[in-house]
Structures are given as C-alpha cells and as structure tokens.
Coordinates of C-alpha atoms in Angstrom, one line a residue:
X1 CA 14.4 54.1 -19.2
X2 CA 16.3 54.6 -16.2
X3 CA 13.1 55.3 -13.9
X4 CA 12.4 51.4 -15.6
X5 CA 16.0 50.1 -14.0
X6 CA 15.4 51.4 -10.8
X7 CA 11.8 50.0 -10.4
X8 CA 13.2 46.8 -11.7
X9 CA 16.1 47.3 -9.1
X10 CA 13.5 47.8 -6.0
X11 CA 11.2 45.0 -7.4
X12 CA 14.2 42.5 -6.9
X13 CA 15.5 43.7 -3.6
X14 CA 11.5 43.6 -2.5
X15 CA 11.1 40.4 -3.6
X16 CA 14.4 38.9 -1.9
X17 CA 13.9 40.8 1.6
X18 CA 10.2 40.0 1.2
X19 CA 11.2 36.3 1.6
X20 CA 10.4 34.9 4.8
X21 CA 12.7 33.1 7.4
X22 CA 11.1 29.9 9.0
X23 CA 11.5 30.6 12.5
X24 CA 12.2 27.7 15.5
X25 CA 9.1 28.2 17.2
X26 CA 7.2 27.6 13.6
X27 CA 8.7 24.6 13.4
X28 CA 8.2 22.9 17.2
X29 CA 4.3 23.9 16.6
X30 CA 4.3 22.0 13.2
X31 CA 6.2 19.1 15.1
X32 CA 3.9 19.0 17.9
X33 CA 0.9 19.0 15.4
X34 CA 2.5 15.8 14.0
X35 CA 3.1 14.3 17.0
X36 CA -0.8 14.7 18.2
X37 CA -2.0 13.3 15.1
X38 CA 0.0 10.2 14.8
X39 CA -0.6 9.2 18.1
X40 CA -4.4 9.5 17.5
X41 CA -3.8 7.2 14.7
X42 CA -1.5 4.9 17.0
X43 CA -4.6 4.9 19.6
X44 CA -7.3 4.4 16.9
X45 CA -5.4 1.5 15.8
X46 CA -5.1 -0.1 19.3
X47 CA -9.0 0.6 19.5
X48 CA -9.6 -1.4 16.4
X49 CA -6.9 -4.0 17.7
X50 CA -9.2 -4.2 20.6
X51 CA -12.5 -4.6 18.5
X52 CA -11.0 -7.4 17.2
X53 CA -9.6 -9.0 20.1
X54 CA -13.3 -8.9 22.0
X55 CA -14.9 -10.7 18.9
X56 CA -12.0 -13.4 18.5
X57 CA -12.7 -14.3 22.3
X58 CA -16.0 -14.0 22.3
X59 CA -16.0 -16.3 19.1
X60 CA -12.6 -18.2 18.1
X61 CA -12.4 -19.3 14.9
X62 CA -9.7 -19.3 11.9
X63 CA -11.6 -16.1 10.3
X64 CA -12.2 -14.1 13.5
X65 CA -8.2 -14.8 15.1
X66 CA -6.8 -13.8 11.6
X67 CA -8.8 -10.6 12.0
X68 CA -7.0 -9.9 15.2
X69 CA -3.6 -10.9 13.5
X70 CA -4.4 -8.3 11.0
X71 CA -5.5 -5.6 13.0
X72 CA -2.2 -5.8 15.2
X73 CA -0.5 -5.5 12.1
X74 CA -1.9 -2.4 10.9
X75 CA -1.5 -1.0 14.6
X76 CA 2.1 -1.6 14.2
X77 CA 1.8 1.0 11.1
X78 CA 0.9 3.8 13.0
X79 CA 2.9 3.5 15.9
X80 CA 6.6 2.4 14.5
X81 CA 6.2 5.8 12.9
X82 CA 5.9 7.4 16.5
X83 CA 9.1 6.3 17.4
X84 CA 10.2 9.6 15.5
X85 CA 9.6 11.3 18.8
X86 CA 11.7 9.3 21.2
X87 CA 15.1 9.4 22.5
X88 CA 14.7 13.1 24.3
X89 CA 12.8 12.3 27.2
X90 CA 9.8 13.4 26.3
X91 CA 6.2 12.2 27.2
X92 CA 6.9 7.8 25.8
X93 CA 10.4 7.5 27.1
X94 CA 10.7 9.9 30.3
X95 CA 11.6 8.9 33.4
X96 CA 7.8 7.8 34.2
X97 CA 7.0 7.3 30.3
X98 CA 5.2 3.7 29.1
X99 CA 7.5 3.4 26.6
X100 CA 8.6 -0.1 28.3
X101 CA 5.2 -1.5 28.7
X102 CA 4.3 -0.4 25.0
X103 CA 6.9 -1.4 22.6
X104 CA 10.2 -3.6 25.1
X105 CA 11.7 -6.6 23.5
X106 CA 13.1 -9.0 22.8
X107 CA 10.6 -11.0 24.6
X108 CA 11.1 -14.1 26.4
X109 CA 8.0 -16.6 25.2
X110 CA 8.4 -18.6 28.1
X111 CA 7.3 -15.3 30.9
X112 CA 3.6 -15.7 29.6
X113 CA 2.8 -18.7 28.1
X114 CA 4.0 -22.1 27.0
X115 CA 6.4 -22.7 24.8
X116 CA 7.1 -26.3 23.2
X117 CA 10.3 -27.1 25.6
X118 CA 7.8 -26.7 28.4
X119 CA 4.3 -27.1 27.0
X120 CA 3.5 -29.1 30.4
X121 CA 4.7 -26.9 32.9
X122 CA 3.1 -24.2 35.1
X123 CA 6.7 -21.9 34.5
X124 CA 4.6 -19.2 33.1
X125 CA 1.9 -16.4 33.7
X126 CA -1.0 -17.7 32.0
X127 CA -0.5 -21.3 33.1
X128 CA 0.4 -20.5 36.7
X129 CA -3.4 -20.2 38.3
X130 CA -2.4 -20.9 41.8
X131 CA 0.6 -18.2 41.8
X132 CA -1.3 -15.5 39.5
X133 CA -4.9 -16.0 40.3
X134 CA -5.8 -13.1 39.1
X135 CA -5.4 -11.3 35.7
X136 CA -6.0 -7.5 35.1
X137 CA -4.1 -4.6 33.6
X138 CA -2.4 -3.2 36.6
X139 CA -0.9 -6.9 37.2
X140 CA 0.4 -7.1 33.8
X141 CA 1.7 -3.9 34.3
X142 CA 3.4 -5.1 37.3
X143 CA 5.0 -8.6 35.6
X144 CA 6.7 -6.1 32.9
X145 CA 10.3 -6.6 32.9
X146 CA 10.1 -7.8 36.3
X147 CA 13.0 -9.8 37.4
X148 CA 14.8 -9.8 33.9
X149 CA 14.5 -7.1 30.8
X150 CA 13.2 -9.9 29.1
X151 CA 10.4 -10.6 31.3
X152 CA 8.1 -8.6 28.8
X153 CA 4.6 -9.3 29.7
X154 CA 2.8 -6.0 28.1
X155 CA 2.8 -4.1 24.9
X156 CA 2.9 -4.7 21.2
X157 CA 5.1 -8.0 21.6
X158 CA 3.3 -9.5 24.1
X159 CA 0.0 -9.5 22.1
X160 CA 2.3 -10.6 19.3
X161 CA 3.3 -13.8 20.7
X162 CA 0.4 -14.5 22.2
X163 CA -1.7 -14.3 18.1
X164 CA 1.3 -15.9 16.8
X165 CA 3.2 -18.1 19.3
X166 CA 6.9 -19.0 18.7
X167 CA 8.6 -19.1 15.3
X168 CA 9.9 -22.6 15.4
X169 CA 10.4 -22.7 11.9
X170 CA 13.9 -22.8 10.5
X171 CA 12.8 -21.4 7.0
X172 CA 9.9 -19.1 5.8
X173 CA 7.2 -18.7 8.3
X174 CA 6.1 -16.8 11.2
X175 CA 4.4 -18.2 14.6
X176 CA 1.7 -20.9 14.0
X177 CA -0.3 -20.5 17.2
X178 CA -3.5 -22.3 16.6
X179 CA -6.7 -20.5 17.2
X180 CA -7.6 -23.5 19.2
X181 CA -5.4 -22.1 21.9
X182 CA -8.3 -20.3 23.1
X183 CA -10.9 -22.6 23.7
X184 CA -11.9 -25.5 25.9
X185 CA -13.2 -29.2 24.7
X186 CA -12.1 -31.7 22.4
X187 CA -10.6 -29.5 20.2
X188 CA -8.5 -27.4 22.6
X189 CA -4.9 -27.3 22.1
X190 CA -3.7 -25.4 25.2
X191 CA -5.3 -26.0 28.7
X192 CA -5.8 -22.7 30.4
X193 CA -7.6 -20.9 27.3
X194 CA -9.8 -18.7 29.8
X195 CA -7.1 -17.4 31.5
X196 CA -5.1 -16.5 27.7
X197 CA -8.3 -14.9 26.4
X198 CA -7.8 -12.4 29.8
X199 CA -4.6 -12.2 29.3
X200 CA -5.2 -11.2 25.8
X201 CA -7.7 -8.4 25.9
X202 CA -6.2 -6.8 29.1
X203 CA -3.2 -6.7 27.2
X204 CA -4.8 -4.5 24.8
X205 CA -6.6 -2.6 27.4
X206 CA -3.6 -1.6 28.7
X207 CA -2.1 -1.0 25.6
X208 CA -4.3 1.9 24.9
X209 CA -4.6 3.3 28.3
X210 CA -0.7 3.8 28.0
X211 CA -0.6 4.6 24.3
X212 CA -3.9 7.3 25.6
X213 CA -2.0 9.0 28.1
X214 CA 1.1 10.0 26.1
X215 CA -1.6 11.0 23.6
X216 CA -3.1 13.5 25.8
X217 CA 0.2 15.2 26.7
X218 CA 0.7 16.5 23.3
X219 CA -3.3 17.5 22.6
X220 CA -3.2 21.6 22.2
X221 CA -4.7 23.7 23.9
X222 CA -4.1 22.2 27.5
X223 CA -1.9 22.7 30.4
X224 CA 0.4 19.3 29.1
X225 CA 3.7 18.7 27.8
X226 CA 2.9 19.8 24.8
X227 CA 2.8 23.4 26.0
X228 CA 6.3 23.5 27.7
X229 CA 7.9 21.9 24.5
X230 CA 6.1 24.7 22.6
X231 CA 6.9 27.4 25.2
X232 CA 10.8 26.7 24.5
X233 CA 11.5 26.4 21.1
X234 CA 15.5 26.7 20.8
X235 CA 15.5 23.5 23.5
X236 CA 13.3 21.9 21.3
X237 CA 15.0 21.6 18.6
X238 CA 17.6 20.2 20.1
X239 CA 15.2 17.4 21.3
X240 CA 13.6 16.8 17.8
X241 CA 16.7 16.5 16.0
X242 CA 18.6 14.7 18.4
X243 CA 16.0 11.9 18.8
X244 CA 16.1 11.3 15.4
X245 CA 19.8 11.3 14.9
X246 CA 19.9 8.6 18.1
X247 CA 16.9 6.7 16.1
X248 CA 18.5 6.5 13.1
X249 CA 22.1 5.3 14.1
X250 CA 22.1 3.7 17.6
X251 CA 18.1 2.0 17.3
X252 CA 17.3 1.5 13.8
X253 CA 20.7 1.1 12.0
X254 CA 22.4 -0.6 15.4
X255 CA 19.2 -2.9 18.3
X256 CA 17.2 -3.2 15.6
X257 CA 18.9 -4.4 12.6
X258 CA 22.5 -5.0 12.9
X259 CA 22.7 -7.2 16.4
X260 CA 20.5 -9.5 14.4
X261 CA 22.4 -8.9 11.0
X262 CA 25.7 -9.9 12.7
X263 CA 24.5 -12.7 14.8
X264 CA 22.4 -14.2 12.3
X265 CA 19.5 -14.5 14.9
X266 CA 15.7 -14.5 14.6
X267 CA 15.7 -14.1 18.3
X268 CA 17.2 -10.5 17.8
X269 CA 15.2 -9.1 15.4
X270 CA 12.5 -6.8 16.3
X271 CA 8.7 -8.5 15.3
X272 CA 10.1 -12.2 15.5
X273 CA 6.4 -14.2 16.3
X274 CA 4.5 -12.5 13.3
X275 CA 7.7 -12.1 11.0
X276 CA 7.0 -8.3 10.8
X277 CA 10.4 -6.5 11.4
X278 CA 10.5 -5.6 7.5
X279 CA 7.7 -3.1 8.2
X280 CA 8.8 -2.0 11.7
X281 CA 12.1 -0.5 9.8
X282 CA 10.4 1.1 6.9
X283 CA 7.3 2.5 9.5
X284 CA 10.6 3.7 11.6
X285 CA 12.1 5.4 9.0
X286 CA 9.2 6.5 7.2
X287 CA 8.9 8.4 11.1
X288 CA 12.2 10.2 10.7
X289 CA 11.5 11.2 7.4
X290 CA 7.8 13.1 8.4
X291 CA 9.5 14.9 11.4
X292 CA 12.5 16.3 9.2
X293 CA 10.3 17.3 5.9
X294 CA 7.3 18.2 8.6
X295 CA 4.8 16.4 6.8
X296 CA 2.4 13.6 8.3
X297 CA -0.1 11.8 5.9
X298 CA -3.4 10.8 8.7
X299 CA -4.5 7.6 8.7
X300 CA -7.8 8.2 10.0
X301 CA -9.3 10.7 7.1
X302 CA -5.8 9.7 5.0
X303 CA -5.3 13.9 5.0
X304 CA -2.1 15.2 4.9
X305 CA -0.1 17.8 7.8
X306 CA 2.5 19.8 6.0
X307 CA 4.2 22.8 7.3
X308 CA 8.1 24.5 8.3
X309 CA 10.6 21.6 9.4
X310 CA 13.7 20.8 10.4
X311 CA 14.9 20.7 6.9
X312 CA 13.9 24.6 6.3
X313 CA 15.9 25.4 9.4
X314 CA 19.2 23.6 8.3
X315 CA 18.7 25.0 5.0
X316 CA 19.2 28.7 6.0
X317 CA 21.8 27.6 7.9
X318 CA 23.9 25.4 5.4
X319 CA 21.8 24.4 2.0
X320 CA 24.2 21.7 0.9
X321 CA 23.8 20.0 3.8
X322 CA 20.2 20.0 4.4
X323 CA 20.0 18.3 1.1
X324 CA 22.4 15.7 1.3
X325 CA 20.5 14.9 4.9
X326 CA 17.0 14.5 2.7
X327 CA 18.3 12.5 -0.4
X328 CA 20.5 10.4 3.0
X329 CA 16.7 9.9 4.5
X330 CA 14.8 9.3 0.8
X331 CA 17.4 7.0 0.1
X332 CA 17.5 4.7 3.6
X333 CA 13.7 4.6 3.1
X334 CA 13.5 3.6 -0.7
X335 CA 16.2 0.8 0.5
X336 CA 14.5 -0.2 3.4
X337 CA 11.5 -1.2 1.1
X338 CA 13.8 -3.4 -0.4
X339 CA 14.2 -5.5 2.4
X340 CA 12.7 -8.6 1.4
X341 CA 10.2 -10.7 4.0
X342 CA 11.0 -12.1 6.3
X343 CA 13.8 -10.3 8.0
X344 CA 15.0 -13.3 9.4
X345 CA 15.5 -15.3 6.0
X346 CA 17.7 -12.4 4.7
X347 CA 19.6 -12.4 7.3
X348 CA 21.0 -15.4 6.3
X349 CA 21.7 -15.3 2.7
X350 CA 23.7 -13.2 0.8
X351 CA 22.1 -10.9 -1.3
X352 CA 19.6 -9.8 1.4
X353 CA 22.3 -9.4 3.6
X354 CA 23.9 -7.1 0.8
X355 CA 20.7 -5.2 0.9
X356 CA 20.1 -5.1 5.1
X357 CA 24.1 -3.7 5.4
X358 CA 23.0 -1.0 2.8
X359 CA 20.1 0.0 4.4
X360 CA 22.2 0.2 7.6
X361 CA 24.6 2.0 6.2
X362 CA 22.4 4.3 4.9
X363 CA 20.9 4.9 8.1
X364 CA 23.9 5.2 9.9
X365 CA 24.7 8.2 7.4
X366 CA 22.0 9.9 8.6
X367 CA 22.6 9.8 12.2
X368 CA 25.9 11.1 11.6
X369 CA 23.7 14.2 9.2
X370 CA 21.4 15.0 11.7
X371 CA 25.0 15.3 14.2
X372 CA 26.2 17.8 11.9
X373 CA 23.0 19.2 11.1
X374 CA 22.9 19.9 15.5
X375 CA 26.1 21.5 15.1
X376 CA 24.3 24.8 12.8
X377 CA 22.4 25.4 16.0
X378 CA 24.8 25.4 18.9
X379 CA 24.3 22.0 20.5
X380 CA 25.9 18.0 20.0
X381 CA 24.9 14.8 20.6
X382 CA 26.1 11.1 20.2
X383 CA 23.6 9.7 17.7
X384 CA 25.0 6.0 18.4
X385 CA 23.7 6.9 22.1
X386 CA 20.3 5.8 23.5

C-alpha cells in the first residue's frame, strides 16, 4: 500500500515538473511564422487586385470594374490583419518602411483626379498632362504625401478613390464612379481616361512591389529582418506586444474610430470612397487577436498556424490577467462585428453610436491590458502613443 502512495506521489510530481514552460524565443519564431504568411496572403491579394485591374482597362464595363471593386475589397481582408505588426519599427513602418505609400489617409480626392467642385479643372495629377506627362510607379511614389500629408497618391486609398470616386451622398452609399470614367467616345464621362487607366494599374504595381519587399524581410531562412528579430527574443517581445497595445488604443480605438465618432465626419473615417471602414476595424482587430493567441488561419490553402503566444507567456507570469486580456480581445472583436454598414451612417445615429463607443471602449481596454501585460516582462510603453 504504501509502495502504491509513493508511486502515486512521484507520478504527480513527474507529471507537474514534466510540464513544459513556453519559452520567448518559441514565441517570436511562431510570430514571425505569422507574419510571413499573412503577408503572402496580403501580396496574393494585390496580385489578384492586379489581374483584375489589367482586364477592367483592357475592357471597361459594369461587370469587369465591379470585379476590380471586389478584388480591392478582399485585398483589404488580408492586409488590415497585417497591421498587427506595426507600431515597433519594424520592416512596414521603419524609418525607410512603405507603410506611407501602402495604407496613408485620409486622402484628399482632389491630388489625383477630379472631384465635382472642380470637374473642369487641370488642379490634379491625372488631369494635369502638360505638368505630369508622364505616369509610372516611381512618380507616384514621388507625388505621395508631397507637399501636404494629405497629398496621398499611392496605396490602398488611392486605388480606392479612383474604383469608387467621392462619397457625395448624404445617406447610405459609397462612391458612384462610373465605369465610363475610363473610356473615350460618346459615352465617356471623364476626359483624360488613358492617363486614369495608367494611373490605375501603376498604382497597383506599386502596391505590390512595396507590399513584396516587406514580405521578403520576414521569409525564413535568409539573411533579413526576420533573422535579427528572431536572434533577440527578449527585445522582441517587447516589440510584439507593444505594437499591439499602440494598435489597439491610439490607431484603432483613437485615428481610426473615435476622431470620426466625435466629429461626426465621413471624411475621417478610415475606407470613406467604398464605405469599407466596418471591415477595416474587425480585419484590425481580428490581427491583434492572431498575434496574441498565435494562431493565423491562411487565406491561400484556408490552413491554419497555431503555436506558443503571447498569451502563454503572460499566463506563467500572471493567469488572471492573461485571461481578462483574451475575453478584453474576444469581446472588442465580437462587438466590432456589430458595427453596422456603413460606418459613416452610425456615426450619426444613436444606437450605432452606442455600439461604435463600446467597441472603443473595448478596445481601449485592451491597450491598457497589453500595458500591464508589458509590465510582467520588464519593459513600458504608452499604448495611446504612435
């Protein structure tokens, strides 16, 4: 009986001791493994984006432009999940990163192409042949912010305005940019429609080149930035959870939702042409909540990455905390789905401006998590900084 206790004893104490700690350096190489993979998806998506830009210039129509539309917003899918892995300085938002030229606004219409106060004018880019002659992705890449943060003339936004044109509508309704925009004849609606279909497709050249070469500094195996972050896991860490704690609080919960939310103003909401911003915030969150459970489901083969996260590391270090920090991120993402389209409607009436100031709430909450959560480790940051 009592040689029973004691093997019953040294099972237990086995079985404890026998339970492995998630170390730092487990978790950075599951995060980097994320990180490659959703920016293949990003870069597939800006492919296909692509695909579909070359066939609706090659042959506008209704059916061909709306397959552009929909391609650029399925792109946006992939991508507003990237912006997990900003806010550190890393490989998108560095001192040399394309962060600007991939994702800046709020953009001012009026840089690129007409707009209906000025539909006659040569003010703009696309209509300005004598001053821009010329049309390639290293001049669009030079136009970017030039002169004004405003002055967006690359990226996601760009490409936006130029499938949906302005939102001039006062109720329900994104950009009505007719398709017609882009050709020449009777039924042109827009003179210059050579010059917008360049405009158009170098956009999206450029697009993936930038998205490309951030992808490539987090492939494995290569001499990249990828392999430093790996090489240092402790300062890594820091990085991962402190871009999402600024993400959460000072992006998502403050830019991108509540200086429209308080102002009232389409013009300040994230996706204004296509009336999109409702799944920029949920792709955004949907981000923070991969990178602190490490899991990733692919869009290319629709497989999933799973493996030690930041929510194993601040559950050695404090249980409690590391779940109130997932239920926090669970919850902001099942409220963010509650967000009814378009953004810029709820804005303006009460109940979805009930349901916008919880989901900001919510996502301040977490920013302040993650801040604590830094705290287990040895470090601090501002999450309302970015």
């Amino acid at each position: 009986m009592k040689s029973i206790f004691f093997s019953f004893i040294a099972i237990v104490i086995f079985s404890c001791s026998s339970k492995k700690e998630i170390a730092k350096k487990e978790v950075v190489e599951n995060y980097a493994t994320i990180v490659y993979a959703n920016y293949q998806d990003a870069h597939s998506h800006a492919l296909a984006l692509r695909e579909e830009i070359k066939n609706f210039i090659e042959v506008p129509s209704q059916k061909t432009f709306q397959k552009a539309k929909e391609a650029w917003l399925l792109a946006r899918e992939s991508y507003g999940q990237t912006e997990a892995f900003r806010f550190y300085g890393g490989p998108i938002d560095g001192e040399n990163g394309p962060e600007g030229q991939i994702n800046a606004w709020p953009l001012d219409e009026a840089y690129i192409d007409y707009v209906e106060s000025e539909a006659n004018t040569n003010a703009n880019i696309i209509n300005s042949p004598e001053k821009f002659p010329e049309i390639t992705t290293n001049f669009i890449a030079s136009m970017n912010e030039k002169g004004s943060e405003t002055n967006v003339s690359s990226g996601y936004h760009a490409i936006e305005f130029l499938l949906w044109g302005q939102d001039l509508s006062d109720g329900p309704g994104a950009g009505e940019r007719k398709y017609t925009d882009y050709i020449d004849g009777e039924e042109a609606t827009a003179k210059n429609a050579d010059r917008r279909k360049t405009y158009l497709l170098e956009t999206a050249n450029l697009l993936i080149s930038d998205l490309k070469s951030v992808m490539e500094e987090w492939t494995p195996n290569q001499q990249n930035y990828r392999a430093t972050f790996i090489s240092n896991p402790d300062q890594s860490i820091e990085k991962i959870v402190s871009g999402l704690g600024k993400l959460s609080k000072g992006e998502l919960a403050g830019e991108r939702m509540f200086v429209a939310y308080d102002l009232r103003s389409k013009e300040d909401e994230h996706s204004c042409f296509s009336d999109n911003t409702h799944r920029d915030i949920i792709a955004n969150a949907t981000g923070i909540q991969n990178v602190y459970l490490g899991k990733y489901k692919t869009f290319r083969n629709d497989s999933t990455i799973s493996g030690p996260s930041i929510y194993d590391l601040v559950k050695q270090q404090e249980e409690a905390l590391a779940e109130e920090l997932k239920q926090t991120i669970a919850n902001g993402l099942a409220e963010s789905k509650k967000i009814e389209a378009p953004f810029d409607q709820q804005i303006k009436n009460e109940e979805g401006r009930k349901q916008i100031a919880k989901t900001i709430s919510l996502f301040r909450k977490q920013g302040d998590l993650l801040a604590a959560s830094a705290s287990k480790f040895g470090f601090k940051f501002d999450p309302e900084a970015i």
